[in-house]
């Protein structure tokens, strides 16, 4: 028990002696892990959206924004007759406006005098219909008078999948760079602490203190820095969520945030472990 109290006391003393370095290290770790967490959540959301839509062929038919109510009704019947979908959902101009406003707030629409959104007819096809047949239907519908554009979800899914793959590769590279930066930041902070206490460490070695006994407070210090930095990243993500409550975004589960905390502590452990390895032999 006395040994545990010694480790904790020395860890706190080391953190207090190097307040500035510790603060810089913790903030740097927190910022980098925050960006890593947000990028990971973006990739998870893209993956969820793709998996939820890839088996549901859907076409969005955008009408002219100035179409009359009578022409709008006739066009809906014409599209439904040509497409023969298994499901449909019509979104009026006012509904589109309200959806956008609820998602992103009214500030983005403050400079717009009129409703800029067109009516949209979303139609869903059976899974038995092939992509080529849906493309032919889209081409036919696109020639109807009053139709501004036709968007086939599968085309967007392919582009989104390609974007996801490219971002995933970039994310891996970026994640490796951030992990190395955090690792070396913590390692260099601990190194400076060790340099400052080099004489005391050598005296402890002379009187027979084991390597683990000397090393443990420094390793705990590194773990604390990593854990505190990860805590900042998690808290920052919660603050972002609070400031944009209406944004349709999956923010992850408790195990994801627990994983970030453990990851930060692990980075701190390895960074401090290798920092003192040069000075303290096991």
PDB file of C-alpha atoms in Angstrom:
ATOM      1  CA  UNK A   1       0.000   0.000   0.000  1.00  0.00           C
ATOM      2  CA  UNK A   2       2.848   2.388   0.821  1.00  0.00           C
ATOM      3  CA  UNK A   3       4.330   1.684  -2.609  1.00  0.00           C
ATOM      4  CA  UNK A   4       1.061   2.643  -4.322  1.00  0.00           C
ATOM      5  CA  UNK A   5       0.871   5.869  -2.336  1.00  0.00           C
ATOM      6  CA  UNK A   6       4.470   6.613  -3.306  1.00  0.00           C
ATOM      7  CA  UNK A   7       3.709   6.109  -7.005  1.00  0.00           C
ATOM      8  CA  UNK A   8       0.657   8.374  -6.852  1.00  0.00           C
ATOM      9  CA  UNK A   9       2.481  11.038  -4.839  1.00  0.00           C
ATOM     10  CA  UNK A  10       5.432  11.083  -7.239  1.00  0.00           C
ATOM     11  CA  UNK A  11       3.124  11.194 -10.267  1.00  0.00           C
ATOM     12  CA  UNK A  12       1.277  14.219  -8.900  1.00  0.00           C
ATOM     13  CA  UNK A  13       4.565  15.870  -7.931  1.00  0.00           C
ATOM     14  CA  UNK A  14       5.981  15.378 -11.449  1.00  0.00           C
ATOM     15  CA  UNK A  15       2.834  16.842 -13.007  1.00  0.00           C
ATOM     16  CA  UNK A  16       2.995  19.852 -10.695  1.00  0.00           C
ATOM     17  CA  UNK A  17       6.706  20.496 -11.332  1.00  0.00           C
ATOM     18  CA  UNK A  18       6.184  20.627 -15.093  1.00  0.00           C
ATOM     19  CA  UNK A  19       2.798  22.384 -15.200  1.00  0.00           C
ATOM     20  CA  UNK A  20       3.422  24.237 -18.452  1.00  0.00           C
ATOM     21  CA  UNK A  21       4.769  21.226 -20.346  1.00  0.00           C
ATOM     22  CA  UNK A  22       1.970  19.039 -19.028  1.00  0.00           C
ATOM     23  CA  UNK A  23      -0.673  21.570 -20.062  1.00  0.00           C
ATOM     24  CA  UNK A  24       0.745  21.867 -23.579  1.00  0.00           C
ATOM     25  CA  UNK A  25       0.977  18.093 -23.897  1.00  0.00           C
ATOM     26  CA  UNK A  26      -2.586  17.527 -22.672  1.00  0.00           C
ATOM     27  CA  UNK A  27      -4.073  20.223 -24.943  1.00  0.00           C
ATOM     28  CA  UNK A  28      -2.167  18.941 -27.975  1.00  0.00           C
ATOM     29  CA  UNK A  29      -3.321  15.397 -27.250  1.00  0.00           C
ATOM     30  CA  UNK A  30      -6.910  16.537 -26.747  1.00  0.00           C
ATOM     31  CA  UNK A  31      -7.061  18.511 -30.004  1.00  0.00           C
ATOM     32  CA  UNK A  32      -5.563  15.716 -32.109  1.00  0.00           C
ATOM     33  CA  UNK A  33      -7.758  13.010 -30.571  1.00  0.00           C
ATOM     34  CA  UNK A  34     -10.820  15.248 -31.042  1.00  0.00           C
ATOM     35  CA  UNK A  35     -10.174  15.514 -34.781  1.00  0.00           C
ATOM     36  CA  UNK A  36      -9.539  11.778 -34.934  1.00  0.00           C
ATOM     37  CA  UNK A  37     -12.849  11.136 -33.129  1.00  0.00           C
ATOM     38  CA  UNK A  38     -14.850  13.463 -35.392  1.00  0.00           C
ATOM     39  CA  UNK A  39     -13.357  11.964 -38.564  1.00  0.00           C
ATOM     40  CA  UNK A  40     -14.151   8.491 -37.280  1.00  0.00           C
ATOM     41  CA  UNK A  41     -17.762   9.515 -36.604  1.00  0.00           C
ATOM     42  CA  UNK A  42     -18.057  10.981 -40.114  1.00  0.00           C
ATOM     43  CA  UNK A  43     -16.897   7.684 -41.609  1.00  0.00           C
ATOM     44  CA  UNK A  44     -19.314   5.722 -39.408  1.00  0.00           C
ATOM     45  CA  UNK A  45     -22.208   7.953 -40.541  1.00  0.00           C
ATOM     46  CA  UNK A  46     -21.329   7.556 -44.214  1.00  0.00           C
ATOM     47  CA  UNK A  47     -21.111   3.780 -43.782  1.00  0.00           C
ATOM     48  CA  UNK A  48     -24.479   3.651 -41.969  1.00  0.00           C
ATOM     49  CA  UNK A  49     -26.171   5.786 -44.606  1.00  0.00           C
ATOM     50  CA  UNK A  50     -24.835   3.636 -47.430  1.00  0.00           C
ATOM     51  CA  UNK A  51     -25.795   0.360 -45.754  1.00  0.00           C
ATOM     52  CA  UNK A  52     -29.297   1.687 -45.075  1.00  0.00           C
ATOM     53  CA  UNK A  53     -29.924   2.755 -48.668  1.00  0.00           C
ATOM     54  CA  UNK A  54     -27.942   0.436 -50.925  1.00  0.00           C
ATOM     55  CA  UNK A  55     -30.738  -2.181 -51.054  1.00  0.00           C
ATOM     56  CA  UNK A  56     -33.537   0.329 -51.678  1.00  0.00           C
ATOM     57  CA  UNK A  57     -33.465   1.721 -55.227  1.00  0.00           C
ATOM     58  CA  UNK A  58     -34.895   5.223 -54.915  1.00  0.00           C
ATOM     59  CA  UNK A  59     -35.360   8.028 -57.400  1.00  0.00           C
ATOM     60  CA  UNK A  60     -35.941  11.675 -56.527  1.00  0.00           C
ATOM     61  CA  UNK A  61     -37.880  13.656 -59.143  1.00  0.00           C
ATOM     62  CA  UNK A  62     -37.401  17.417 -58.754  1.00  0.00           C
ATOM     63  CA  UNK A  63     -40.177  19.563 -60.222  1.00  0.00           C
ATOM     64  CA  UNK A  64     -39.808  23.110 -61.489  1.00  0.00           C
ATOM     65  CA  UNK A  65     -39.962  25.520 -58.570  1.00  0.00           C
ATOM     66  CA  UNK A  66     -42.646  27.679 -60.244  1.00  0.00           C
ATOM     67  CA  UNK A  67     -44.942  24.817 -61.264  1.00  0.00           C
ATOM     68  CA  UNK A  68     -48.648  25.400 -60.615  1.00  0.00           C
ATOM     69  CA  UNK A  69     -50.668  23.253 -58.223  1.00  0.00           C
ATOM     70  CA  UNK A  70     -52.785  21.826 -61.049  1.00  0.00           C
ATOM     71  CA  UNK A  71     -49.753  20.982 -63.197  1.00  0.00           C
ATOM     72  CA  UNK A  72     -48.057  19.534 -60.151  1.00  0.00           C
ATOM     73  CA  UNK A  73     -50.910  17.059 -59.549  1.00  0.00           C
ATOM     74  CA  UNK A  74     -50.979  16.025 -63.208  1.00  0.00           C
ATOM     75  CA  UNK A  75     -47.218  15.537 -63.243  1.00  0.00           C
ATOM     76  CA  UNK A  76     -47.325  13.339 -60.138  1.00  0.00           C
ATOM     77  CA  UNK A  77     -49.894  11.051 -61.821  1.00  0.00           C
ATOM     78  CA  UNK A  78     -47.813  10.965 -64.998  1.00  0.00           C
ATOM     79  CA  UNK A  79     -44.625  10.036 -63.131  1.00  0.00           C
ATOM     80  CA  UNK A  80     -46.384   7.354 -61.080  1.00  0.00           C
ATOM     81  CA  UNK A  81     -47.893   5.861 -64.231  1.00  0.00           C
ATOM     82  CA  UNK A  82     -44.528   5.736 -65.986  1.00  0.00           C
ATOM     83  CA  UNK A  83     -42.499   4.453 -63.025  1.00  0.00           C
ATOM     84  CA  UNK A  84     -44.987   2.075 -61.318  1.00  0.00           C
ATOM     85  CA  UNK A  85     -43.066   2.269 -58.021  1.00  0.00           C
ATOM     86  CA  UNK A  86     -43.765   0.225 -54.892  1.00  0.00           C
ATOM     87  CA  UNK A  87     -43.752   3.375 -52.763  1.00  0.00           C
ATOM     88  CA  UNK A  88     -43.759   7.136 -53.074  1.00  0.00           C
ATOM     89  CA  UNK A  89     -43.433  10.270 -50.972  1.00  0.00           C
ATOM     90  CA  UNK A  90     -44.250  13.766 -52.189  1.00  0.00           C
ATOM     91  CA  UNK A  91     -42.497  16.706 -50.507  1.00  0.00           C
ATOM     92  CA  UNK A  92     -44.015  20.102 -51.268  1.00  0.00           C
ATOM     93  CA  UNK A  93     -42.047  23.333 -51.467  1.00  0.00           C
ATOM     94  CA  UNK A  94     -43.196  24.376 -48.003  1.00  0.00           C
ATOM     95  CA  UNK A  95     -42.264  20.977 -46.554  1.00  0.00           C
ATOM     96  CA  UNK A  96     -38.804  21.150 -48.134  1.00  0.00           C
ATOM     97  CA  UNK A  97     -38.352  24.615 -46.675  1.00  0.00           C
ATOM     98  CA  UNK A  98     -39.382  23.460 -43.183  1.00  0.00           C
ATOM     99  CA  UNK A  99     -37.161  20.366 -43.328  1.00  0.00           C
ATOM    100  CA  UNK A 100     -34.133  22.481 -44.246  1.00  0.00           C
ATOM    101  CA  UNK A 101     -34.969  25.020 -41.568  1.00  0.00           C
ATOM    102  CA  UNK A 102     -35.318  22.337 -38.864  1.00  0.00           C
ATOM    103  CA  UNK A 103     -32.023  20.726 -39.841  1.00  0.00           C
ATOM    104  CA  UNK A 104     -29.832  23.782 -40.340  1.00  0.00           C
ATOM    105  CA  UNK A 105     -31.711  26.681 -38.736  1.00  0.00           C
ATOM    106  CA  UNK A 106     -33.329  29.759 -40.258  1.00  0.00           C
ATOM    107  CA  UNK A 107     -30.094  31.795 -40.331  1.00  0.00           C
ATOM    108  CA  UNK A 108     -29.029  30.254 -43.654  1.00  0.00           C
ATOM    109  CA  UNK A 109     -32.340  31.316 -45.209  1.00  0.00           C
ATOM    110  CA  UNK A 110     -32.343  34.874 -43.846  1.00  0.00           C
ATOM    111  CA  UNK A 111     -31.008  36.377 -47.088  1.00  0.00           C
ATOM    112  CA  UNK A 112     -33.534  34.494 -49.275  1.00  0.00           C
ATOM    113  CA  UNK A 113     -36.759  36.374 -49.960  1.00  0.00           C
ATOM    114  CA  UNK A 114     -38.681  33.509 -51.606  1.00  0.00           C
ATOM    115  CA  UNK A 115     -38.818  29.783 -51.000  1.00  0.00           C
ATOM    116  CA  UNK A 116     -35.940  28.428 -53.162  1.00  0.00           C
ATOM    117  CA  UNK A 117     -36.863  24.757 -52.798  1.00  0.00           C
ATOM    118  CA  UNK A 118     -38.696  22.852 -55.543  1.00  0.00           C
ATOM    119  CA  UNK A 119     -41.328  20.146 -54.958  1.00  0.00           C
ATOM    120  CA  UNK A 120     -39.837  16.651 -54.842  1.00  0.00           C
ATOM    121  CA  UNK A 121     -41.427  13.285 -55.565  1.00  0.00           C
ATOM    122  CA  UNK A 122     -39.489  10.385 -54.086  1.00  0.00           C
ATOM    123  CA  UNK A 123     -40.308   7.002 -55.589  1.00  0.00           C
ATOM    124  CA  UNK A 124     -39.035   3.623 -54.410  1.00  0.00           C
ATOM    125  CA  UNK A 125     -38.681   0.613 -56.692  1.00  0.00           C
ATOM    126  CA  UNK A 126     -38.747  -3.090 -55.993  1.00  0.00           C
ATOM    127  CA  UNK A 127     -35.389  -4.786 -55.451  1.00  0.00           C
ATOM    128  CA  UNK A 128     -36.175  -7.008 -58.455  1.00  0.00           C
ATOM    129  CA  UNK A 129     -35.831  -4.122 -60.908  1.00  0.00           C
ATOM    130  CA  UNK A 130     -32.360  -3.801 -62.382  1.00  0.00           C
ATOM    131  CA  UNK A 131     -30.296  -0.644 -62.486  1.00  0.00           C
ATOM    132  CA  UNK A 132     -30.447  -0.398 -66.298  1.00  0.00           C
ATOM    133  CA  UNK A 133     -34.245  -0.505 -66.270  1.00  0.00           C
ATOM    134  CA  UNK A 134     -34.401   2.215 -63.592  1.00  0.00           C
ATOM    135  CA  UNK A 135     -32.029   4.355 -65.652  1.00  0.00           C
ATOM    136  CA  UNK A 136     -34.392   4.069 -68.640  1.00  0.00           C
ATOM    137  CA  UNK A 137     -37.342   5.090 -66.465  1.00  0.00           C
ATOM    138  CA  UNK A 138     -35.352   8.068 -65.130  1.00  0.00           C
ATOM    139  CA  UNK A 139     -34.505   9.152 -68.671  1.00  0.00           C
ATOM    140  CA  UNK A 140     -38.168   8.967 -69.681  1.00  0.00           C
ATOM    141  CA  UNK A 141     -39.328  10.917 -66.623  1.00  0.00           C
ATOM    142  CA  UNK A 142     -36.643  13.553 -67.175  1.00  0.00           C
ATOM    143  CA  UNK A 143     -38.248  14.396 -70.534  1.00  0.00           C
ATOM    144  CA  UNK A 144     -41.612  15.267 -68.940  1.00  0.00           C
ATOM    145  CA  UNK A 145     -42.549  18.936 -68.970  1.00  0.00           C
ATOM    146  CA  UNK A 146     -42.251  20.400 -65.480  1.00  0.00           C
ATOM    147  CA  UNK A 147     -39.458  18.043 -64.353  1.00  0.00           C
ATOM    148  CA  UNK A 148     -36.266  19.894 -63.488  1.00  0.00           C
ATOM    149  CA  UNK A 149     -34.037  16.888 -62.756  1.00  0.00           C
ATOM    150  CA  UNK A 150     -34.098  13.221 -61.804  1.00  0.00           C
ATOM    151  CA  UNK A 151     -31.621  11.759 -59.317  1.00  0.00           C
ATOM    152  CA  UNK A 152     -31.120   8.002 -58.961  1.00  0.00           C
ATOM    153  CA  UNK A 153     -29.890   7.087 -55.466  1.00  0.00           C
ATOM    154  CA  UNK A 154     -27.667   4.251 -56.714  1.00  0.00           C
ATOM    155  CA  UNK A 155     -25.556   6.699 -58.712  1.00  0.00           C
ATOM    156  CA  UNK A 156     -25.031   8.811 -55.629  1.00  0.00           C
ATOM    157  CA  UNK A 157     -24.286   5.708 -53.577  1.00  0.00           C
ATOM    158  CA  UNK A 158     -21.525   4.708 -55.974  1.00  0.00           C
ATOM    159  CA  UNK A 159     -20.019   8.182 -55.786  1.00  0.00           C
ATOM    160  CA  UNK A 160     -20.408   8.169 -52.008  1.00  0.00           C
ATOM    161  CA  UNK A 161     -18.768   4.749 -51.746  1.00  0.00           C
ATOM    162  CA  UNK A 162     -15.867   5.983 -53.854  1.00  0.00           C
ATOM    163  CA  UNK A 163     -15.632   9.084 -51.667  1.00  0.00           C
ATOM    164  CA  UNK A 164     -15.767   6.906 -48.539  1.00  0.00           C
ATOM    165  CA  UNK A 165     -12.928   4.699 -49.782  1.00  0.00           C
ATOM    166  CA  UNK A 166     -10.770   7.724 -50.623  1.00  0.00           C
ATOM    167  CA  UNK A 167     -11.495   9.381 -47.284  1.00  0.00           C
ATOM    168  CA  UNK A 168     -10.807   6.096 -45.468  1.00  0.00           C
ATOM    169  CA  UNK A 169      -7.338   5.891 -46.973  1.00  0.00           C
ATOM    170  CA  UNK A 170      -6.676   9.524 -46.125  1.00  0.00           C
ATOM    171  CA  UNK A 171      -8.055   9.001 -42.623  1.00  0.00           C
ATOM    172  CA  UNK A 172      -5.686   6.105 -41.997  1.00  0.00           C
ATOM    173  CA  UNK A 173      -2.691   8.227 -43.019  1.00  0.00           C
ATOM    174  CA  UNK A 174      -3.941  11.197 -40.993  1.00  0.00           C
ATOM    175  CA  UNK A 175      -4.654   8.975 -37.982  1.00  0.00           C
ATOM    176  CA  UNK A 176      -1.145   7.502 -38.086  1.00  0.00           C
ATOM    177  CA  UNK A 177       0.370  10.995 -38.219  1.00  0.00           C
ATOM    178  CA  UNK A 178      -1.769  12.217 -35.296  1.00  0.00           C
ATOM    179  CA  UNK A 179      -0.981   9.121 -33.247  1.00  0.00           C
ATOM    180  CA  UNK A 180       2.745   9.653 -33.811  1.00  0.00           C
ATOM    181  CA  UNK A 181       2.443  13.329 -32.878  1.00  0.00           C
ATOM    182  CA  UNK A 182       0.630  12.465 -29.631  1.00  0.00           C
ATOM    183  CA  UNK A 183       3.121   9.681 -28.908  1.00  0.00           C
ATOM    184  CA  UNK A 184       6.191  11.892 -29.342  1.00  0.00           C
ATOM    185  CA  UNK A 185       4.591  14.845 -27.548  1.00  0.00           C
ATOM    186  CA  UNK A 186       4.013  12.758 -24.437  1.00  0.00           C
ATOM    187  CA  UNK A 187       7.400  11.057 -24.795  1.00  0.00           C
ATOM    188  CA  UNK A 188       9.294  14.350 -25.018  1.00  0.00           C
ATOM    189  CA  UNK A 189       7.369  15.793 -22.063  1.00  0.00           C
ATOM    190  CA  UNK A 190       8.326  12.805 -19.918  1.00  0.00           C
ATOM    191  CA  UNK A 191      11.923  12.993 -21.182  1.00  0.00           C
ATOM    192  CA  UNK A 192      12.209  16.569 -19.966  1.00  0.00           C
ATOM    193  CA  UNK A 193      10.840  15.516 -16.589  1.00  0.00           C
ATOM    194  CA  UNK A 194      13.397  12.715 -16.415  1.00  0.00           C
ATOM    195  CA  UNK A 195      16.210  15.107 -17.356  1.00  0.00           C
ATOM    196  CA  UNK A 196      15.160  17.417 -14.533  1.00  0.00           C
ATOM    197  CA  UNK A 197      15.308  14.554 -12.025  1.00  0.00           C
ATOM    198  CA  UNK A 198      18.274  12.669 -13.451  1.00  0.00           C
ATOM    199  CA  UNK A 199      20.429  13.105 -10.344  1.00  0.00           C
ATOM    200  CA  UNK A 200      17.714  11.803  -8.046  1.00  0.00           C
ATOM    201  CA  UNK A 201      17.122   8.812 -10.342  1.00  0.00           C
ATOM    202  CA  UNK A 202      20.832   7.895 -10.303  1.00  0.00           C
ATOM    203  CA  UNK A 203      20.915   8.152  -6.510  1.00  0.00           C
ATOM    204  CA  UNK A 204      17.938   5.792  -6.303  1.00  0.00           C
ATOM    205  CA  UNK A 205      19.745   3.370  -8.603  1.00  0.00           C
ATOM    206  CA  UNK A 206      22.867   3.532  -6.407  1.00  0.00           C
ATOM    207  CA  UNK A 207      20.889   2.504  -3.318  1.00  0.00           C
ATOM    208  CA  UNK A 208      19.376  -0.461  -5.169  1.00  0.00           C
ATOM    209  CA  UNK A 209      15.926   0.742  -6.288  1.00  0.00           C
ATOM    210  CA  UNK A 210      14.588  -1.432  -9.117  1.00  0.00           C
ATOM    211  CA  UNK A 211      13.967  -0.088 -12.592  1.00  0.00           C
ATOM    212  CA  UNK A 212      10.227  -0.620 -12.330  1.00  0.00           C
ATOM    213  CA  UNK A 213      10.100   1.173  -8.990  1.00  0.00           C
ATOM    214  CA  UNK A 214      11.772   4.257 -10.498  1.00  0.00           C
ATOM    215  CA  UNK A 215       9.988   4.066 -13.818  1.00  0.00           C
ATOM    216  CA  UNK A 216       6.379   3.596 -12.648  1.00  0.00           C
ATOM    217  CA  UNK A 217       5.650   7.228 -11.572  1.00  0.00           C
ATOM    218  CA  UNK A 218       6.808   8.487 -14.980  1.00  0.00           C
ATOM    219  CA  UNK A 219       4.697   5.888 -16.800  1.00  0.00           C
ATOM    220  CA  UNK A 220       1.662   6.849 -14.700  1.00  0.00           C
ATOM    221  CA  UNK A 221       2.324  10.491 -15.534  1.00  0.00           C
ATOM    222  CA  UNK A 222       2.263   9.726 -19.254  1.00  0.00           C
ATOM    223  CA  UNK A 223      -0.910   7.673 -18.911  1.00  0.00           C
ATOM    224  CA  UNK A 224      -2.559  10.510 -17.003  1.00  0.00           C
ATOM    225  CA  UNK A 225      -1.636  13.003 -19.728  1.00  0.00           C
ATOM    226  CA  UNK A 226      -3.028  10.725 -22.444  1.00  0.00           C
ATOM    227  CA  UNK A 227      -6.206  10.030 -20.475  1.00  0.00           C
ATOM    228  CA  UNK A 228      -6.767  13.712 -19.723  1.00  0.00           C
ATOM    229  CA  UNK A 229      -6.218  14.642 -23.382  1.00  0.00           C
ATOM    230  CA  UNK A 230      -8.700  11.963 -24.476  1.00  0.00           C
ATOM    231  CA  UNK A 231     -11.199  13.286 -21.911  1.00  0.00           C
ATOM    232  CA  UNK A 232     -10.913  16.744 -23.469  1.00  0.00           C
ATOM    233  CA  UNK A 233     -11.626  15.219 -26.902  1.00  0.00           C
ATOM    234  CA  UNK A 234     -14.729  13.413 -25.615  1.00  0.00           C
ATOM    235  CA  UNK A 235     -16.051  16.489 -23.775  1.00  0.00           C
ATOM    236  CA  UNK A 236     -15.479  18.644 -26.880  1.00  0.00           C
ATOM    237  CA  UNK A 237     -17.493  16.184 -28.999  1.00  0.00           C
ATOM    238  CA  UNK A 238     -20.374  16.407 -26.491  1.00  0.00           C
ATOM    239  CA  UNK A 239     -20.248  20.214 -26.668  1.00  0.00           C
ATOM    240  CA  UNK A 240     -20.421  20.097 -30.473  1.00  0.00           C
ATOM    241  CA  UNK A 241     -23.449  17.826 -30.176  1.00  0.00           C
ATOM    242  CA  UNK A 242     -25.150  20.279 -27.800  1.00  0.00           C
ATOM    243  CA  UNK A 243     -24.548  23.270 -30.094  1.00  0.00           C
ATOM    244  CA  UNK A 244     -26.020  21.510 -33.160  1.00  0.00           C
ATOM    245  CA  UNK A 245     -28.872  19.442 -31.661  1.00  0.00           C
ATOM    246  CA  UNK A 246     -30.975  19.357 -34.840  1.00  0.00           C
ATOM    247  CA  UNK A 247     -28.207  17.974 -37.025  1.00  0.00           C
ATOM    248  CA  UNK A 248     -29.068  14.445 -38.179  1.00  0.00           C
ATOM    249  CA  UNK A 249     -25.852  12.742 -37.167  1.00  0.00           C
ATOM    250  CA  UNK A 250     -24.966   9.532 -35.344  1.00  0.00           C
ATOM    251  CA  UNK A 251     -22.732  10.531 -32.443  1.00  0.00           C
ATOM    252  CA  UNK A 252     -21.592   7.077 -31.399  1.00  0.00           C
ATOM    253  CA  UNK A 253     -22.150   4.946 -28.326  1.00  0.00           C
ATOM    254  CA  UNK A 254     -20.544   4.864 -24.906  1.00  0.00           C
ATOM    255  CA  UNK A 255     -18.111   2.128 -25.959  1.00  0.00           C
ATOM    256  CA  UNK A 256     -16.672   4.394 -28.672  1.00  0.00           C
ATOM    257  CA  UNK A 257     -15.879   7.134 -26.150  1.00  0.00           C
ATOM    258  CA  UNK A 258     -14.568   4.567 -23.677  1.00  0.00           C
ATOM    259  CA  UNK A 259     -12.315   3.320 -26.462  1.00  0.00           C
ATOM    260  CA  UNK A 260     -10.973   6.853 -27.044  1.00  0.00           C
ATOM    261  CA  UNK A 261     -10.183   7.185 -23.335  1.00  0.00           C
ATOM    262  CA  UNK A 262      -8.373   3.833 -23.289  1.00  0.00           C
ATOM    263  CA  UNK A 263      -6.563   4.731 -26.499  1.00  0.00           C
ATOM    264  CA  UNK A 264      -5.341   8.003 -24.992  1.00  0.00           C
ATOM    265  CA  UNK A 265      -4.136   6.208 -21.869  1.00  0.00           C
ATOM    266  CA  UNK A 266      -2.378   3.567 -24.006  1.00  0.00           C
ATOM    267  CA  UNK A 267      -0.584   6.254 -26.037  1.00  0.00           C
ATOM    268  CA  UNK A 268       0.518   7.884 -22.796  1.00  0.00           C
ATOM    269  CA  UNK A 269       1.743   4.552 -21.451  1.00  0.00           C
ATOM    270  CA  UNK A 270       3.882   3.686 -24.477  1.00  0.00           C
ATOM    271  CA  UNK A 271       5.133   7.247 -24.921  1.00  0.00           C
ATOM    272  CA  UNK A 272       6.327   7.477 -21.323  1.00  0.00           C
ATOM    273  CA  UNK A 273       7.602   3.878 -21.314  1.00  0.00           C
ATOM    274  CA  UNK A 274       9.984   4.520 -24.196  1.00  0.00           C
ATOM    275  CA  UNK A 275      10.881   7.962 -22.857  1.00  0.00           C
ATOM    276  CA  UNK A 276      12.438   6.565 -19.664  1.00  0.00           C
ATOM    277  CA  UNK A 277      13.795   3.361 -21.209  1.00  0.00           C
ATOM    278  CA  UNK A 278      17.049   5.112 -22.157  1.00  0.00           C
ATOM    279  CA  UNK A 279      17.690   6.288 -18.591  1.00  0.00           C
ATOM    280  CA  UNK A 280      16.230   3.524 -16.439  1.00  0.00           C
ATOM    281  CA  UNK A 281      17.107  -0.127 -17.040  1.00  0.00           C
ATOM    282  CA  UNK A 282      14.824  -2.894 -15.870  1.00  0.00           C
TER     283      UNK A 282
END
